[in-house]
Amino acid sequence: MKKLSWVIVYSFMFGFLFFMIIASLVSNRMEPAAVVCNDYFVEFDGLIYDQIPYSNIRSIDYIRNGEIRRSGKLDGLEYKNYVCGHTKVIGYGKCDVFYYISNPNFIVLKTKDKTILYNEKSATETEKMFDEILAHIPKRSEESKNE
């Protein structure tokens, strides 16, 4: 290639990389995932986007003072305060994870095809989200909460 072509290619690559760095720094959402419950599904909007219809949820558990120990590499992001991505977790197998490291309480949501481990910044917020999801799932009760 001609020298001018290389200059254009490198300029484009540098510009794109610079844009991505700036966009990530000014992002107003610094959390593993924004989770929303509507009438039909739970929506995880983060590094991994997913919609889980309530009818597909086979089990949901609230784990108090648990530990998420990964047993493989993380295909995702790990920041100082939280982790999100795909990984293997001891005791759960392959999972999608969206969790704050400082909060030992988390929700385990299982479907036929996947397991999701999720929490909010605080135990109170996590339990509130668990109750909200649980309220949308037919024929579920407080028996799922583990003490």
Coordinates of N, CA and C in Angstrom, one line a residue:
M1 N 0.8 -1.2 0.0 CA 0.0 0.0 0.0 C 0.9 1.2 0.0
K2 N 0.3 2.3 -0.5 CA 1.0 3.5 -0.5 C 1.1 4.1 0.9
K3 N 2.0 5.0 1.1 CA 2.2 5.6 2.4 C 1.0 6.4 2.8
L4 N 0.3 7.1 1.9 CA -0.9 7.8 2.2 C -2.0 6.9 2.7
S5 N -2.1 5.7 2.1 CA -3.1 4.7 2.5 C -2.9 4.3 4.0
W6 N -1.6 4.0 4.3 CA -1.3 3.6 5.7 C -1.6 4.7 6.7
V7 N -1.3 5.9 6.3 CA -1.6 7.1 7.2 C -3.1 7.2 7.5
I8 N -3.9 6.9 6.4 CA -5.3 7.0 6.6 C -5.8 5.8 7.5
V9 N -5.3 4.6 7.3 CA -5.7 3.5 8.1 C -5.3 3.7 9.5
Y10 N -4.1 4.1 9.8 CA -3.6 4.3 11.2 C -4.4 5.5 11.8
S11 N -4.7 6.5 11.1 CA -5.5 7.6 11.6 C -6.9 7.2 12.0
F12 N -7.5 6.4 11.2 CA -8.8 5.9 11.5 C -8.8 5.0 12.7
M13 N -7.8 4.1 12.8 CA -7.6 3.2 14.0 C -7.4 4.0 15.2
F14 N -6.5 5.0 15.2 CA -6.2 5.8 16.4 C -7.5 6.6 16.8
G15 N -8.2 7.1 15.8 CA -9.4 7.9 16.1 C -10.5 7.0 16.7
F16 N -10.7 5.8 16.2 CA -11.7 4.9 16.8 C -11.3 4.5 18.2
L17 N -10.0 4.2 18.4 CA -9.5 3.8 19.8 C -9.7 5.0 20.7
F18 N -9.4 6.2 20.3 CA -9.5 7.4 21.2 C -11.0 7.6 21.5
F19 N -11.9 7.4 20.5 CA -13.3 7.6 20.8 C -13.8 6.6 21.8
M20 N -13.4 5.3 21.7 CA -13.9 4.3 22.6 C -13.4 4.6 24.0
I21 N -12.1 5.0 24.2 CA -11.6 5.3 25.5 C -12.4 6.5 26.1
I22 N -12.6 7.5 25.4 CA -13.3 8.7 25.9 C -14.8 8.3 26.2
A23 N -15.4 7.5 25.3 CA -16.8 7.1 25.6 C -16.9 6.3 26.9
S24 N -15.9 5.4 27.1 CA -16.0 4.6 28.3 C -15.7 5.5 29.6
L25 N -14.9 6.5 29.5 CA -14.6 7.4 30.6 C -15.8 8.3 31.0
V26 N -16.5 8.7 30.0 CA -17.6 9.6 30.3 C -19.0 8.9 30.5
S27 N -18.9 7.6 30.4 CA -20.2 6.8 30.6 C -20.8 7.1 31.9
N28 N -22.1 7.4 31.9 CA -22.7 7.7 33.2 C -23.2 6.5 33.9
R29 N -23.0 5.3 33.4 CA -23.5 4.1 34.0 C -22.3 3.2 34.3
M30 N -21.9 3.3 35.6 CA -20.8 2.5 36.0 C -21.3 1.4 36.9
E31 N -21.9 0.4 36.4 CA -22.5 -0.7 37.1 C -22.4 -2.0 36.2
P32 N -22.5 -3.2 36.8 CA -22.5 -4.4 36.0 C -23.6 -4.5 35.0
A33 N -24.8 -4.1 35.4 CA -25.9 -4.2 34.5 C -27.1 -3.4 35.1
A34 N -27.8 -2.8 34.3 CA -29.1 -2.2 34.7 C -30.1 -3.3 34.5
V35 N -30.8 -3.6 35.6 CA -31.8 -4.7 35.5 C -33.2 -4.1 35.7
V36 N -34.1 -4.5 34.8 CA -35.5 -4.0 34.8 C -36.4 -5.2 34.7
C37 N -37.4 -5.1 35.6 CA -38.5 -6.1 35.5 C -39.7 -5.5 34.9
N38 N -40.3 -6.1 33.8 CA -41.6 -5.6 33.3 C -42.6 -6.8 33.5
D39 N -43.7 -6.7 32.8 CA -44.7 -7.7 33.0 C -44.4 -9.1 32.4
Y40 N -43.4 -9.1 31.5 CA -43.1 -10.3 30.7 C -41.7 -10.9 31.0
F41 N -40.7 -10.1 31.3 CA -39.4 -10.6 31.4 C -38.5 -9.8 32.3
V42 N -37.4 -10.3 32.7 CA -36.3 -9.6 33.4 C -35.3 -9.2 32.3
E43 N -34.9 -8.0 32.3 CA -34.0 -7.5 31.3 C -32.7 -7.1 32.0
F44 N -31.6 -7.7 31.5 CA -30.2 -7.3 31.9 C -29.6 -6.5 30.8
D45 N -29.2 -5.3 31.1 CA -28.7 -4.4 30.1 C -27.3 -4.0 30.6
G46 N -26.3 -4.6 30.1 CA -24.9 -4.3 30.5 C -24.0 -4.8 29.4
L47 N -22.8 -5.3 29.8 CA -21.9 -5.8 28.8 C -22.6 -6.9 28.1
I48 N -23.4 -7.7 28.8 CA -24.2 -8.8 28.2 C -25.6 -8.3 28.2
Y49 N -26.3 -8.3 27.1 CA -27.7 -7.9 27.1 C -28.5 -9.2 27.0
D50 N -29.5 -9.3 27.9 CA -30.4 -10.5 27.9 C -31.8 -10.1 28.4
Q51 N -32.8 -10.8 27.8 CA -34.1 -10.8 28.3 C -34.5 -12.2 28.7
I52 N -34.9 -12.4 30.0 CA -35.3 -13.7 30.4 C -36.8 -13.7 30.7
P53 N -37.6 -14.3 29.9 CA -39.1 -14.4 30.2 C -39.3 -15.1 31.5
Y54 N -40.3 -14.6 32.3 CA -40.5 -15.3 33.6 C -40.9 -16.7 33.4
S55 N -41.6 -17.1 32.3 CA -42.0 -18.5 32.0 C -40.8 -19.4 31.8
N56 N -39.6 -18.8 31.5 CA -38.4 -19.6 31.3 C -37.6 -19.8 32.5
I57 N -37.9 -19.1 33.6 CA -37.2 -19.3 34.8 C -37.5 -20.6 35.5
R58 N -36.6 -21.4 35.7 CA -36.8 -22.7 36.3 C -36.6 -22.6 37.8
S59 N -35.7 -21.8 38.3 CA -35.5 -21.6 39.7 C -34.8 -20.2 40.0
I60 N -35.1 -19.7 41.1 CA -34.5 -18.5 41.6 C -34.3 -18.6 43.1
D61 N -33.0 -18.2 43.5 CA -32.7 -18.3 44.9 C -32.0 -17.0 45.3
Y62 N -32.1 -16.7 46.5 CA -31.5 -15.6 47.2 C -30.4 -16.1 48.1
I63 N -29.2 -15.9 47.8 CA -28.1 -16.4 48.7 C -27.5 -15.3 49.6
R64 N -27.6 -15.5 50.9 CA -27.1 -14.5 51.8 C -25.7 -14.9 52.2
N65 N -24.8 -14.0 52.2 CA -23.4 -14.2 52.6 C -22.7 -15.3 51.9
G66 N -23.0 -15.3 50.6 CA -22.4 -16.4 49.8 C -21.0 -15.9 49.2
E67 N -20.5 -16.8 48.4 CA -19.2 -16.4 47.8 C -19.2 -16.9 46.4
I68 N -18.8 -16.0 45.5 CA -18.7 -16.3 44.1 C -17.3 -16.5 43.8
R69 N -16.9 -17.8 43.6 CA -15.5 -18.2 43.3 C -15.5 -18.7 41.8
R70 N -14.7 -17.9 41.0 CA -14.6 -18.3 39.6 C -13.5 -19.4 39.5
S71 N -13.8 -20.3 38.5 CA -12.8 -21.4 38.3 C -12.4 -21.4 36.8
G72 N -12.2 -20.3 36.3 CA -11.7 -20.2 34.9 C -11.6 -18.7 34.6
K73 N -11.3 -18.5 33.3 CA -11.1 -17.1 32.9 C -12.4 -16.4 32.7
L74 N -12.4 -15.1 32.9 CA -13.6 -14.3 32.8 C -13.6 -13.8 31.3
D75 N -14.7 -14.0 30.6 CA -14.9 -13.4 29.3 C -15.8 -12.2 29.6
G76 N -15.2 -11.1 29.9 CA -16.0 -9.9 30.3 C -15.1 -8.9 31.0
L77 N -15.6 -8.2 31.9 CA -14.9 -7.1 32.6 C -14.9 -7.3 34.1
E78 N -13.7 -7.0 34.7 CA -13.6 -7.0 36.1 C -13.0 -5.6 36.5
Y79 N -13.8 -4.9 37.2 CA -13.4 -3.6 37.7 C -13.1 -3.7 39.2
K80 N -12.7 -2.6 39.8 CA -12.4 -2.6 41.3 C -13.6 -3.0 42.1
N81 N -14.8 -2.6 41.7 CA -16.0 -2.8 42.4 C -17.0 -3.9 41.9
Y82 N -16.9 -4.2 40.7 CA -17.8 -5.2 40.1 C -17.2 -6.0 39.0
V83 N -18.0 -7.1 38.7 CA -17.6 -8.0 37.6 C -18.8 -8.3 36.8
C84 N -18.6 -8.4 35.5 CA -19.7 -8.7 34.6 C -19.1 -9.5 33.3
G85 N -19.8 -10.5 32.9 CA -19.4 -11.3 31.8 C -19.8 -12.8 31.9
H86 N -19.1 -13.6 31.1 CA -19.3 -15.1 31.2 C -18.1 -15.7 31.9
T87 N -18.4 -16.7 32.8 CA -17.3 -17.4 33.4 C -17.9 -18.7 34.1
K88 N -17.0 -19.5 34.5 CA -17.3 -20.7 35.3 C -17.2 -20.3 36.8
V89 N -18.3 -20.7 37.5 CA -18.3 -20.4 38.9 C -18.4 -21.7 39.7
I90 N -17.6 -21.9 40.7 CA -17.6 -23.2 41.5 C -18.9 -23.3 42.1
G91 N -19.5 -24.5 41.9 CA -20.9 -24.8 42.5 C -22.0 -24.5 41.5
Y92 N -21.7 -23.7 40.5 CA -22.8 -23.3 39.5 C -22.5 -23.6 38.1
G93 N -21.3 -23.8 37.7 CA -20.9 -24.1 36.4 C -20.8 -22.8 35.6
K94 N -21.1 -22.9 34.2 CA -21.0 -21.8 33.4 C -22.1 -20.8 33.7
C95 N -21.7 -19.5 33.9 CA -22.7 -18.5 34.3 C -22.5 -17.2 33.6
D96 N -23.6 -16.4 33.5 CA -23.5 -15.0 33.2 C -23.4 -14.3 34.6
V97 N -22.5 -13.5 34.8 CA -22.3 -12.8 36.1 C -22.4 -11.3 36.0
F98 N -23.2 -10.7 36.9 CA -23.3 -9.3 37.0 C -23.3 -9.0 38.5
Y99 N -22.2 -8.7 39.1 CA -22.2 -8.6 40.6 C -21.2 -7.6 41.1
Y100 N -21.6 -7.0 42.3 CA -20.7 -6.1 43.0 C -19.9 -7.0 44.0
I101 N -18.6 -6.8 44.0 CA -17.7 -7.6 44.8 C -17.9 -7.4 46.3
S102 N -18.3 -6.2 46.7 CA -18.5 -5.8 48.1 C -19.8 -6.4 48.7
N103 N -20.7 -6.9 47.9 CA -22.0 -7.4 48.4 C -22.0 -8.9 48.3
P104 N -22.0 -9.6 49.5 CA -21.9 -11.1 49.5 C -23.3 -11.7 49.2
N105 N -24.3 -10.9 49.1 CA -25.6 -11.5 48.8 C -25.9 -11.4 47.3
F106 N -26.5 -12.5 46.7 CA -26.7 -12.5 45.3 C -27.9 -13.4 45.0
I107 N -28.4 -13.1 43.8 CA -29.5 -13.9 43.2 C -29.0 -14.9 42.2
V108 N -29.5 -16.1 42.3 CA -29.1 -17.2 41.3 C -30.4 -17.4 40.5
L109 N -30.4 -17.1 39.3 CA -31.5 -17.3 38.4 C -31.2 -18.3 37.4
K110 N -31.9 -19.4 37.3 CA -31.6 -20.5 36.4 C -32.7 -20.7 35.4
T111 N -32.3 -20.9 34.1 CA -33.3 -21.2 33.0 C -32.8 -22.6 32.5
K112 N -33.4 -23.1 31.5 CA -33.0 -24.3 30.8 C -31.6 -24.2 30.3
D113 N -31.3 -23.0 29.8 CA -30.0 -22.9 29.0 C -28.9 -22.1 29.8
K114 N -29.2 -21.4 30.9 CA -28.2 -20.6 31.5 C -28.5 -20.4 33.0
T115 N -27.4 -20.0 33.6 CA -27.5 -19.6 35.0 C -26.9 -18.2 35.1
I116 N -27.6 -17.3 35.8 CA -27.2 -15.9 36.0 C -27.0 -15.7 37.5
L117 N -25.9 -15.1 37.8 CA -25.6 -14.6 39.2 C -25.6 -13.1 39.2
Y118 N -26.4 -12.5 40.0 CA -26.6 -11.1 40.0 C -26.8 -10.5 41.4
N119 N -26.3 -9.3 41.6 CA -26.6 -8.6 42.8 C -26.6 -7.1 42.5
E120 N -27.1 -6.4 43.5 CA -27.1 -4.9 43.5 C -26.0 -4.4 44.4
K121 N -25.8 -3.1 44.5 CA -24.8 -2.6 45.4 C -24.9 -3.0 46.8
S122 N -26.2 -3.1 47.3 CA -26.4 -3.4 48.7 C -27.3 -4.6 48.9
A123 N -27.3 -5.2 50.0 CA -28.1 -6.4 50.3 C -29.6 -6.0 50.2
T124 N -29.9 -4.8 50.7 CA -31.3 -4.4 50.7 C -31.8 -4.3 49.3
E125 N -31.0 -3.7 48.4 CA -31.4 -3.5 47.0 C -31.5 -4.9 46.3
T126 N -30.6 -5.8 46.6 CA -30.6 -7.1 46.0 C -31.8 -7.9 46.4
E127 N -32.2 -7.8 47.7 CA -33.4 -8.5 48.2 C -34.6 -7.9 47.6
K128 N -34.7 -6.6 47.4 CA -35.8 -6.0 46.8 C -36.0 -6.4 45.3
M129 N -34.9 -6.6 44.6 CA -34.9 -7.0 43.2 C -35.4 -8.5 43.2
F130 N -34.9 -9.3 44.1 CA -35.3 -10.7 44.2 C -36.8 -10.8 44.4
D131 N -37.3 -10.0 45.4 CA -38.8 -10.0 45.6 C -39.6 -9.6 44.4
E132 N -39.0 -8.6 43.7 CA -39.7 -8.1 42.5 C -39.8 -9.2 41.4
I133 N -38.7 -9.9 41.2 CA -38.7 -11.0 40.2 C -39.6 -12.1 40.7
L134 N -39.5 -12.4 41.9 CA -40.3 -13.5 42.5 C -41.8 -13.2 42.3
A135 N -42.2 -12.0 42.5 CA -43.6 -11.6 42.4 C -44.1 -11.8 41.0
H136 N -43.3 -11.8 40.0 CA -43.7 -12.0 38.6 C -43.7 -13.5 38.2
I137 N -43.1 -14.3 39.0 CA -43.1 -15.7 38.6 C -44.2 -16.4 39.2
P138 N -45.1 -17.1 38.4 CA -46.2 -17.8 39.0 C -45.8 -18.9 39.9
K139 N -46.6 -19.1 41.0 CA -46.5 -20.3 41.9 C -45.1 -20.4 42.5
R140 N -44.5 -19.2 42.9 CA -43.3 -19.2 43.6 C -43.6 -18.7 45.0
S141 N -42.7 -19.0 46.0 CA -43.0 -18.5 47.3 C -41.7 -18.2 48.0
E142 N -41.7 -17.8 49.2 CA -40.6 -17.4 50.0 C -39.6 -18.5 50.3
E143 N -40.0 -19.8 50.0 CA -39.2 -20.9 50.2 C -37.8 -20.9 49.5
S144 N -37.7 -20.0 48.5 CA -36.5 -19.9 47.7 C -35.4 -19.2 48.5
K145 N -35.8 -18.4 49.5 CA -34.8 -17.6 50.2 C -34.0 -18.5 51.1
N146 N -32.7 -18.5 51.0 CA -31.8 -19.3 51.8 C -31.3 -18.4 52.9
E147 N -31.4 -18.9 54.1 CA -30.8 -18.2 55.3 C -29.4 -18.5 55.5

